[in-house]
Coordinates of C-alpha atoms in Angstrom, one line a residue:
M1 CA 0.0 0.0 0.0
D2 CA 1.1 3.5 -0.7
A3 CA 1.9 5.7 2.3
D4 CA -0.6 8.4 1.4
D5 CA -3.7 10.0 2.7
T6 CA -5.9 7.1 1.4
V7 CA -3.7 4.4 3.0
F8 CA -6.4 3.5 5.6
D9 CA -8.9 2.9 2.8
G10 CA -6.5 0.4 1.4
I11 CA -6.1 -1.3 4.8
L12 CA -9.9 -1.6 5.1
E13 CA -10.0 -3.3 1.6
K14 CA -7.7 -6.0 3.0
V15 CA -10.0 -6.7 6.1
G16 CA -13.2 -6.2 4.1
N17 CA -14.9 -2.8 3.9
D18 CA -18.3 -4.1 2.7
G19 CA -18.8 -7.5 4.1
R20 CA -20.7 -9.4 6.7
F21 CA -19.3 -7.3 9.6
Q22 CA -20.6 -4.1 8.1
R23 CA -24.0 -5.5 7.3
R24 CA -24.4 -6.9 10.9
F25 CA -23.1 -3.7 12.5
N26 CA -25.5 -1.6 10.5
L27 CA -28.5 -3.9 11.2
I28 CA -27.9 -3.9 14.9
F29 CA -26.7 -0.4 15.7
N30 CA -27.7 1.8 12.7
M31 CA -31.2 0.4 12.4
G32 CA -32.2 -1.6 15.5
A33 CA -30.7 0.7 18.1
I34 CA -31.9 3.7 16.2
I35 CA -35.5 2.5 16.2
F36 CA -35.6 2.4 19.9
A37 CA -33.5 5.5 20.4
S38 CA -35.8 7.6 18.3
M39 CA -38.8 6.3 20.2
S40 CA -37.2 7.2 23.5
Y41 CA -36.1 10.6 22.3
M42 CA -39.4 11.7 20.7
S43 CA -41.7 10.2 23.2
I44 CA -41.8 13.4 25.3
I45 CA -43.6 15.2 22.4
L46 CA -46.6 12.9 22.6
A47 CA -46.4 12.5 26.4
L48 CA -46.9 16.3 26.7
N49 CA -49.7 16.6 24.2
K50 CA -52.3 19.2 25.4
P51 CA -55.8 17.9 24.8
P52 CA -58.7 20.3 24.2
H53 CA -60.0 21.7 27.5
N54 CA -62.4 24.1 29.1
C55 CA -63.3 25.2 32.6
H56 CA -65.3 22.8 34.7
V57 CA -68.5 24.5 35.9
P58 CA -70.5 22.5 38.4
G59 CA -74.3 22.5 38.5
M60 CA -75.3 20.9 35.2
E61 CA -77.0 18.0 37.0
R62 CA -79.3 20.3 38.9
F63 CA -81.1 21.2 35.7
N64 CA -81.0 17.6 34.2
I65 CA -79.0 18.9 31.3
S66 CA -77.3 16.0 29.5
D67 CA -76.0 18.0 26.5
A68 CA -72.4 19.2 27.5
E69 CA -72.4 21.6 24.5
M70 CA -75.5 23.3 25.8
W71 CA -74.0 23.7 29.3
K72 CA -70.8 25.2 27.8
N73 CA -73.0 27.7 25.9
L74 CA -74.5 28.8 29.2
T75 CA -71.4 29.0 31.3
L76 CA -68.5 29.8 29.1
P77 CA -67.7 33.1 27.4
R78 CA -66.4 33.2 23.8
E79 CA -63.1 34.3 22.5
E80 CA -61.1 34.1 19.3
D81 CA -58.9 31.1 18.9
N82 CA -55.6 30.9 16.9
K83 CA -57.5 30.7 13.6
G84 CA -59.6 33.8 14.3
V85 CA -62.7 31.8 15.0
L86 CA -65.0 32.6 17.9
S87 CA -65.0 29.6 20.3
Y88 CA -65.5 28.7 23.9
S89 CA -62.8 30.1 26.3
K90 CA -60.3 27.6 27.4
C91 CA -59.3 29.3 30.7
Q92 CA -62.3 31.5 31.7
M93 CA -65.9 31.0 32.8
Y94 CA -68.9 32.9 33.9
N95 CA -69.1 33.3 37.6
V96 CA -72.0 30.9 38.3
T97 CA -72.8 31.2 42.0
E98 CA -75.3 29.4 44.2
A99 CA -77.7 32.2 43.6
H100 CA -77.7 31.4 39.9
L101 CA -78.3 27.8 40.5
Q102 CA -81.4 28.6 42.6
V103 CA -83.2 30.0 39.5
H104 CA -83.8 28.5 36.1
Y105 CA -80.9 29.0 33.6
S106 CA -83.1 30.9 31.2
E107 CA -83.0 33.8 33.7
W108 CA -79.2 34.0 33.7
N109 CA -77.8 37.2 32.1
F110 CA -74.0 37.4 32.4
Q111 CA -71.9 40.4 31.5
D112 CA -68.2 40.8 30.7
S113 CA -67.7 41.8 34.4
D114 CA -68.9 38.3 35.4
I115 CA -66.0 36.5 33.6
I116 CA -63.5 34.9 36.0
N117 CA -60.7 32.4 35.7
C118 CA -61.5 28.7 36.1
A119 CA -62.5 28.2 39.7
Y120 CA -63.4 24.5 39.8
G121 CA -60.8 22.8 37.7
Y122 CA -61.0 21.7 34.1
D123 CA -62.8 19.3 31.8
Y124 CA -60.5 17.5 29.2
D125 CA -61.3 15.9 25.9
R126 CA -60.3 12.3 26.6
T127 CA -61.0 11.0 23.1
Y128 CA -57.4 10.0 22.6
Y129 CA -55.7 10.3 26.0
D130 CA -56.8 8.8 29.4
R131 CA -53.9 10.4 31.2
T132 CA -51.0 12.8 30.5
P133 CA -48.9 14.9 32.9
I134 CA -50.9 17.9 31.7
T135 CA -54.3 16.4 32.6
E136 CA -53.0 15.0 35.9
H137 CA -51.5 18.2 37.1
D138 CA -53.4 20.9 35.1
W139 CA -50.4 22.3 33.2
I140 CA -52.7 24.7 31.3
C141 CA -53.9 28.3 31.4
D142 CA -51.8 30.0 34.0
K143 CA -49.5 26.9 34.0
G144 CA -49.6 26.5 30.3
F145 CA -46.0 27.7 29.9
R146 CA -44.8 24.6 31.7
E147 CA -45.3 22.4 28.6
T148 CA -43.4 24.9 26.4
N149 CA -40.6 25.3 28.9
I150 CA -40.1 21.6 29.2
F151 CA -39.5 21.4 25.5
V152 CA -37.1 24.3 25.8
Y153 CA -35.3 22.5 28.7
N154 CA -35.0 19.4 26.5
R155 CA -33.3 21.4 23.7
F156 CA -31.1 23.1 26.3
G157 CA -30.1 19.6 27.6
E158 CA -29.3 18.6 24.0
L159 CA -27.1 21.6 23.6
I160 CA -25.1 20.9 26.8
G161 CA -24.9 17.2 26.2
T162 CA -23.8 17.6 22.6
F163 CA -21.0 20.0 23.6
I164 CA -19.7 17.4 26.1
F165 CA -20.2 14.1 24.4
G166 CA -19.5 15.4 20.9
Q167 CA -16.0 16.2 21.9
L168 CA -15.6 13.1 24.0
G169 CA -16.3 11.1 20.8
D170 CA -13.0 12.5 19.3
T171 CA -11.1 12.1 22.6
L172 CA -12.5 9.2 24.6
G173 CA -13.8 7.3 21.6
R174 CA -17.0 6.6 19.7
R175 CA -17.7 3.3 21.5
P176 CA -17.8 4.4 25.2
V177 CA -19.8 7.5 24.2
F178 CA -22.5 5.2 22.7
F179 CA -22.8 3.2 25.9
F180 CA -22.9 6.4 28.1
S181 CA -25.6 7.7 25.7
V182 CA -27.8 4.7 26.2
L183 CA -27.5 4.8 30.0
I184 CA -28.2 8.5 30.3
I185 CA -31.2 8.7 27.9
T186 CA -32.8 5.7 29.7
A187 CA -32.2 7.2 33.1
G188 CA -33.7 10.5 32.1
R189 CA -36.9 9.1 30.7
L190 CA -37.5 6.7 33.6
I191 CA -37.0 9.4 36.2
S192 CA -39.5 11.6 34.3
M193 CA -42.1 8.9 34.6
F194 CA -42.1 9.1 38.4
T195 CA -41.7 12.8 39.0
A196 CA -44.4 14.6 37.0
S197 CA -45.9 15.7 40.4
I198 CA -42.7 17.6 41.2
Y199 CA -42.3 20.0 38.3
V200 CA -38.7 21.0 39.0
V201 CA -37.5 17.4 39.2
F202 CA -39.5 16.5 36.1
C203 CA -37.7 19.3 34.2
M204 CA -34.3 18.1 35.5
A205 CA -35.1 14.6 34.3
A206 CA -36.1 16.0 30.9
V207 CA -32.7 17.7 30.7
L208 CA -30.9 14.5 31.7
G209 CA -32.9 12.4 29.1
S210 CA -31.9 14.8 26.3
L211 CA -28.2 15.1 27.1
T212 CA -27.1 12.3 24.8
S213 CA -29.9 12.6 22.2
N214 CA -27.4 13.5 19.5
S215 CA -24.5 11.3 20.5
I216 CA -26.6 8.1 20.6
F217 CA -27.2 8.5 16.9
Q218 CA -23.8 9.9 15.8
A219 CA -21.5 7.4 17.5
P220 CA -22.6 4.2 15.6
L221 CA -23.1 6.2 12.3
I222 CA -19.5 7.5 12.4
I223 CA -18.0 4.1 13.3
A224 CA -19.9 2.6 10.3
M225 CA -18.7 5.4 8.0
E226 CA -15.1 4.9 9.1
V227 CA -15.0 1.1 8.5
S228 CA -16.8 1.1 5.2
K229 CA -15.9 2.0 1.6
S230 CA -16.8 5.5 0.5
E231 CA -19.5 4.3 -2.0
R232 CA -21.5 3.0 1.0
R233 CA -21.8 6.3 2.9
G234 CA -25.2 7.2 1.5
Y235 CA -26.5 3.6 2.1
I236 CA -25.3 3.7 5.8
S237 CA -26.9 7.0 6.4
M238 CA -30.1 5.6 4.7
M239 CA -30.0 2.7 7.1
Q240 CA -30.1 5.0 10.1
C241 CA -32.8 7.1 8.5
I242 CA -35.0 4.0 8.1
G243 CA -34.4 3.1 11.7
W244 CA -35.3 6.6 12.8
T245 CA -38.5 6.6 10.7
T246 CA -39.6 3.2 11.8
G247 CA -39.3 4.2 15.5
L248 CA -41.3 7.3 14.9
C249 CA -44.1 5.4 13.1
I250 CA -44.3 2.8 16.0
L251 CA -44.2 5.5 18.7
P252 CA -47.8 7.0 18.1
M253 CA -49.2 3.5 17.8
V254 CA -47.8 2.7 21.3
F255 CA -49.4 5.8 22.7
W256 CA -52.7 5.1 20.9
A257 CA -52.8 1.6 22.2
T258 CA -52.0 2.5 25.9
R259 CA -53.7 5.9 26.0
D260 CA -51.6 6.5 29.1
W261 CA -48.3 8.5 29.0
F262 CA -46.7 6.5 31.8
W263 CA -46.9 3.1 30.2
A264 CA -46.2 4.5 26.8
L265 CA -42.9 6.0 28.1
M266 CA -42.1 2.7 29.8
F267 CA -42.6 0.6 26.6
T268 CA -40.7 3.0 24.4
T269 CA -37.7 3.5 26.8
I270 CA -36.8 0.1 28.2
P271 CA -35.8 -1.5 24.8
I272 CA -32.9 0.9 24.1
F273 CA -31.4 -0.1 27.4
L274 CA -31.0 -3.7 26.2
F275 CA -28.2 -2.7 23.9
I276 CA -26.0 -2.3 26.9
F277 CA -25.9 -6.1 27.1
I278 CA -24.3 -6.7 23.6
P279 CA -21.0 -4.9 23.9
Q280 CA -19.2 -7.7 21.9
Y281 CA -20.9 -6.4 18.7
L282 CA -19.8 -2.8 19.0
I283 CA -16.2 -2.0 18.1
E284 CA -14.2 1.1 18.4
S285 CA -13.4 2.8 15.1
P286 CA -9.9 1.5 14.0
R287 CA -9.5 4.6 11.8
W288 CA -10.0 6.8 14.9
L289 CA -7.6 4.7 16.9
A290 CA -4.9 5.0 14.2
T291 CA -5.2 8.8 14.1
R292 CA -4.7 8.8 17.9
G293 CA -1.6 6.6 17.6
H294 CA -3.2 3.5 19.2
Y295 CA -1.9 1.0 16.6
K296 CA -2.2 -2.1 18.8
R297 CA -5.9 -1.4 19.6
S298 CA -6.5 -0.5 16.0
M299 CA -5.0 -3.8 14.8
G300 CA -7.2 -5.7 17.3
E301 CA -10.4 -4.1 15.9
L302 CA -9.3 -4.7 12.3
R303 CA -8.8 -8.4 13.2
K304 CA -12.4 -8.5 14.5
I305 CA -13.7 -7.0 11.3
A306 CA -11.6 -9.5 9.2
N307 CA -12.8 -12.5 11.2
V308 CA -16.4 -11.7 10.8
N309 CA -15.8 -11.1 7.1
G310 CA -14.2 -14.5 6.7
I311 CA -10.6 -13.3 6.3
R312 CA -8.4 -15.4 8.6
Q313 CA -5.0 -14.2 7.5
L314 CA -4.1 -10.5 7.1
P315 CA -1.1 -9.4 5.0
F316 CA 0.1 -7.1 7.8
D317 CA 0.5 -7.1 11.5
E318 CA 0.7 -4.5 14.2
R319 CA 4.3 -3.4 13.4
S320 CA 3.6 -3.1 9.6
L321 CA 0.4 -1.3 10.4
E322 CA 2.3 1.2 12.5
K323 CA 4.9 1.5 9.7
M324 CA 2.3 2.2 7.1
L325 CA 0.6 4.9 9.3
S326 CA 3.5 6.3 11.3
H327 CA 4.1 9.0 8.6
R328 CA 1.0 10.5 10.0
K329 CA 1.6 13.0 12.7
V330 CA -1.0 12.8 15.5
E331 CA -2.5 16.2 15.0
T332 CA -3.0 18.6 17.9
V333 CA -6.7 19.3 18.1
Y334 CA -8.1 22.3 20.0
G335 CA -11.7 21.1 20.2
M336 CA -14.2 23.2 18.4
A337 CA -11.8 26.0 17.9
S338 CA -10.0 23.8 15.3
L339 CA -13.1 24.0 13.1
F340 CA -12.3 27.6 12.4
S341 CA -8.5 27.1 11.7
G342 CA -8.4 28.6 8.2
W343 CA -10.8 30.7 6.1
R344 CA -12.1 27.9 4.0
M345 CA -12.7 25.5 6.8
A346 CA -14.4 28.3 8.8
K347 CA -16.6 29.2 5.9
N348 CA -17.6 25.6 5.4
T349 CA -18.4 25.2 9.1
I350 CA -20.5 28.4 9.2
F351 CA -22.6 27.5 6.1
C352 CA -23.0 23.9 7.2
V353 CA -24.1 25.0 10.7
M354 CA -26.6 27.4 9.2
C355 CA -28.2 24.6 7.3
W356 CA -28.3 22.4 10.4
M357 CA -29.9 25.2 12.4
V358 CA -32.8 25.6 9.9
V359 CA -33.3 21.9 9.6
S360 CA -33.4 21.4 13.4
L361 CA -35.8 24.3 14.0
T362 CA -38.1 23.3 11.1
Y363 CA -38.1 19.6 11.9
F364 CA -38.9 20.1 15.6
T365 CA -41.5 22.8 15.0
V366 CA -43.3 20.7 12.4
M367 CA -43.3 17.6 14.7
L368 CA -44.7 19.6 17.6
L369 CA -47.4 21.1 15.3
S370 CA -48.4 17.7 14.0
S371 CA -49.7 16.5 17.3
R372 CA -51.4 19.8 18.0
M373 CA -53.4 20.1 14.8
D374 CA -57.1 19.2 14.6
G375 CA -58.0 15.6 14.3
N376 CA -56.3 12.4 15.7
P377 CA -52.9 13.5 17.1
F378 CA -51.5 10.0 16.7
L379 CA -52.4 9.8 13.0
N380 CA -51.1 13.3 12.4
F381 CA -47.8 12.3 14.0
L382 CA -47.8 9.0 12.0
W383 CA -48.2 10.8 8.7
Q384 CA -45.5 13.3 9.5
S385 CA -43.2 10.3 10.4
A386 CA -44.1 8.0 7.6
I387 CA -43.4 10.6 4.9
E388 CA -39.8 10.6 6.0
L389 CA -39.1 7.2 4.5
P390 CA -39.8 8.1 0.9
A391 CA -38.1 11.4 1.6
Y392 CA -34.9 9.8 2.7
K393 CA -35.0 7.4 -0.3
I394 CA -35.4 10.3 -2.7
G395 CA -32.8 12.3 -0.7
Q396 CA -30.4 9.4 -1.2
Y397 CA -31.0 9.2 -4.9
L398 CA -30.7 13.0 -5.3
S399 CA -27.6 13.1 -3.1
D400 CA -25.9 10.4 -5.1
S401 CA -26.8 11.8 -8.5
L402 CA -27.2 15.6 -8.3
G403 CA -24.9 15.8 -5.3
R404 CA -25.4 16.8 -1.6
R405 CA -25.1 20.6 -2.3
L406 CA -27.8 20.9 -5.0
S407 CA -30.2 18.5 -3.3
N408 CA -29.9 20.5 -0.1
A409 CA -30.6 23.8 -1.7
M410 CA -33.5 22.6 -3.8
A411 CA -35.3 21.1 -0.8
F412 CA -34.9 24.3 1.2
L413 CA -36.3 26.3 -1.7
V414 CA -39.3 24.1 -2.1
S415 CA -40.1 24.4 1.6
T416 CA -40.0 28.2 1.2
I417 CA -42.5 28.0 -1.6
I418 CA -44.9 25.7 0.2
C419 CA -45.2 28.1 3.1
I420 CA -46.8 30.7 0.9
P421 CA -50.1 28.8 0.3
I422 CA -50.2 27.6 3.9
Y423 CA -50.1 31.2 5.1
M424 CA -53.1 32.0 2.9
I425 CA -55.3 29.1 3.9
A426 CA -54.2 28.0 7.4
R427 CA -57.0 30.0 9.2
Y428 CA -59.8 28.5 7.2
S429 CA -61.2 25.3 8.7
E430 CA -62.5 24.1 5.4
Y431 CA -58.9 23.8 4.2
E432 CA -57.7 22.0 7.3
T433 CA -57.0 18.8 5.3
L434 CA -55.0 20.7 2.7
T435 CA -53.1 22.6 5.4
I436 CA -52.1 19.3 7.0
A437 CA -51.1 17.8 3.6
L438 CA -48.9 20.9 2.8
T439 CA -47.3 20.7 6.3
V440 CA -46.5 17.0 5.5
A441 CA -44.9 18.2 2.3
I442 CA -42.7 20.6 4.3
K443 CA -41.7 17.6 6.5
F444 CA -40.9 15.7 3.3
C445 CA -38.6 18.5 2.1
I446 CA -36.9 19.0 5.5
S447 CA -36.3 15.2 5.7
I448 CA -34.4 15.4 2.4
N449 CA -32.4 18.3 3.9
F450 CA -31.7 16.2 7.0
F451 CA -30.3 13.4 4.9
A452 CA -28.2 15.6 2.7
V453 CA -26.8 17.9 5.3
N454 CA -26.1 15.0 7.7
L455 CA -24.1 13.2 5.0
Q456 CA -22.3 16.3 3.9
S457 CA -21.3 17.2 7.5
I458 CA -19.7 13.8 8.0
E459 CA -17.8 14.1 4.7
I460 CA -16.6 17.7 5.1
Y461 CA -14.6 17.3 8.3
P462 CA -11.3 15.4 8.8
T463 CA -11.2 12.2 10.9
C464 CA -9.7 13.9 13.9
L465 CA -12.6 16.4 14.0
R466 CA -15.5 14.5 12.5
N467 CA -17.3 13.9 15.8
T468 CA -16.5 17.4 17.0
G469 CA -17.8 19.0 13.8
L470 CA -21.1 17.2 14.0
A471 CA -21.3 18.1 17.7
F472 CA -20.7 21.8 17.0
A473 CA -23.4 21.7 14.3
A474 CA -25.8 20.0 16.7
I475 CA -25.0 22.5 19.5
M476 CA -25.8 25.5 17.3
S477 CA -28.9 23.8 15.9
N478 CA -30.1 23.1 19.4
L479 CA -29.4 26.7 20.4
I480 CA -31.8 28.0 17.7
G481 CA -34.0 24.9 18.3
I482 CA -34.7 26.3 21.8
L483 CA -36.9 28.8 19.9
G484 CA -38.9 26.0 18.3
P485 CA -41.4 25.5 21.2
Y486 CA -42.0 29.2 21.4
V487 CA -42.7 29.3 17.6
V488 CA -45.2 26.5 18.2
Y489 CA -46.7 28.4 21.1
L490 CA -47.2 31.5 18.9
G491 CA -49.1 29.3 16.5
T492 CA -51.3 27.5 19.0
E493 CA -52.0 30.5 21.2
Y494 CA -52.0 33.5 18.9
D495 CA -52.1 32.9 15.1
V496 CA -51.7 29.5 13.4
R497 CA -49.8 31.2 10.5
Y498 CA -46.9 32.5 12.5
P499 CA -44.8 29.2 12.5
F500 CA -44.9 29.0 8.7
V501 CA -43.7 32.6 8.3
V502 CA -40.7 31.7 10.4
I503 CA -40.1 28.4 8.5
G504 CA -40.4 30.0 5.1
G505 CA -38.0 32.8 5.8
L506 CA -35.3 30.7 7.4
S507 CA -35.6 28.1 4.6
A508 CA -34.8 30.8 2.0
V509 CA -31.7 31.8 3.9
A510 CA -30.6 28.1 4.2
A511 CA -31.0 27.5 0.5
V512 CA -28.4 30.2 -0.2
C513 CA -26.0 28.7 2.5
A514 CA -26.4 25.3 1.0
L515 CA -25.4 26.5 -2.5
L516 CA -22.2 28.1 -1.0
L517 CA -21.0 24.7 0.5
P518 CA -18.5 22.6 -1.5
E519 CA -19.8 19.3 -3.1
T520 CA -18.7 16.2 -1.2
L521 CA -20.0 13.5 -3.6
H522 CA -17.2 11.4 -5.1
Q523 CA -14.7 13.2 -2.9
A524 CA -12.2 11.5 -0.6
L525 CA -12.8 12.0 3.1
P526 CA -10.3 14.6 4.4
E527 CA -8.0 12.8 6.8
T528 CA -6.1 15.8 8.2
I529 CA -6.9 19.4 9.3
E530 CA -4.7 20.6 6.5
Q531 CA -6.8 18.7 3.9
A532 CA -10.0 20.0 5.4
Q533 CA -8.6 23.6 5.1
Q534 CA -8.2 23.1 1.4
F535 CA -11.4 21.1 0.8
G536 CA -13.5 22.6 -2.0
K537 CA -10.9 25.2 -3.0
H538 CA -10.9 24.2 -6.6
H539 CA -14.5 23.1 -6.9
R540 CA -16.5 25.0 -9.6
F541 CA -19.8 26.6 -8.4
W542 CA -21.9 25.7 -11.5
S543 CA -20.5 22.1 -12.0
L544 CA -22.2 18.9 -11.1
P545 CA -20.2 16.0 -9.4
K546 CA -18.6 13.5 -11.7
Q547 CA -18.1 9.8 -11.3
P548 CA -14.5 8.9 -10.6
K549 CA -12.6 7.3 -13.4
K550 CA -11.8 3.6 -13.4
C551 CA -8.1 3.2 -13.9
S552 CA -6.4 -0.1 -14.8
P553 CA -4.3 -1.6 -12.0
D554 CA -1.0 -0.9 -14.0
N555 CA -1.8 2.7 -14.8
A556 CA -0.2 4.5 -11.9
E557 CA -0.3 7.9 -13.5
C558 CA -4.1 7.7 -14.0
E559 CA -4.6 6.5 -10.4
M560 CA -2.5 9.3 -9.1
A561 CA -4.4 11.9 -11.1
E562 CA -7.7 10.6 -9.9
R563 CA -6.6 10.7 -6.3
K564 CA -5.6 14.3 -6.7
R565 CA -9.0 15.1 -8.2
L566 CA -10.9 13.4 -5.4
N567 CA -8.9 15.5 -2.9
G568 CA -9.6 18.7 -4.8
V569 CA -6.1 19.2 -6.1
H570 CA -5.6 20.5 -9.6

């Protein structure tokens, strides 16, 4: 093997870079584990769904009134809802006293001065939920901010956890970070189940459960990318996307079947913990170990891959491995500051992060809105989730044909355009079905963005900074994602159109940022910071990615020229 920047790819060819080991690893960790991780991560959205409610006004039985709608008309004032429609107040009632109950209701005559806040508790629509923390503890009206704040605390937990565990992935290793992630997300969700009556503790548990919500997905994905051939990157990312979508489709069905947030959280949390008991199937990335100078451990992991792939004898041992890779200096990495070492690398980081921020805010906002729209919240959530699967498949096709850059920009642009008709019809109940369908279309586009920008982020950073780069993008996206629950709050409490104004404007900005990123399709992964600093320097803005040339084994000049092209050197 030549001692160059693609030497590790050559080593992986000898141990098998697309064999039984890679298939087994992806099936267990980039599909199986992701199914349960996504269920555990997103379960809090359905657990904190706010069912329709009104003030409970006692006395209906005194008049033998069996029609609840008639009693509401007598005892509840009207107010405009978020669609501008006059409807029953959710948090106020007429002051029905004992004196009123002594006379027939036909003699009642309430004025605006008789309107008071709910004095006798609340009546909840239990069509879909028997029990949630909100119905148990009345987190509505004057306590309505609690639900929104919990989602904010979740995003804050993601931000802190990503900062910590993202960098640990490049210092401590991908494998231990995955196991830490499983333990922490399980502990957080289980504690939440028993502490809803103590709001402060419930919030702390929500933060704990979200600390590793990014690293639990990133760790196995990066390991798989680093032990597979470059042509399989899109496929590996697709595997994780299928796992994610499958989990999201199962999640609302669990809630619908149990109708109880406590048992739903139990059934969606425990399965991910079981992956703690199969450590023998999860390796550390040998590529990462080699960049850290741990050649003995790297050789051990390479032997594991070779054995599973049916290769019993390797043409190199630990000493020859070190000799092949010792020309690489173990680079000094200054954490996230290294992402801005050089103008080109800083520019790529900024534009990549901008795309991530818009994807994160839009994705989370749309998912929150889906379970808060009219109709069955579980089916709304299911449609929003199921649309991701064809979106990821189309995203993979576009990313592997048009390239990551153009696919990303086009999806953002289409999202912007879709927001225009939604703004025009969202307040009209007769167009409710169309509004839901167009919202699903936004989710379709943002899922393509998620696939493309996730793949591009992995490919744009060098091995020594790959986990850190993804972590930084996740931190910044979580930072703006904190605003997501408030965007939803504006839509549910004030005007249903506001979230789509925000989504449309940000998607337009992200489309420009996506176009300014370099194309990574058919490009060799940068191995060093120096390579990352030059990545995309000679790429043409209006060009489409080209398939690499196939050189004959004896044509060294052709092979060298193609390697230079893949590394962006002219």
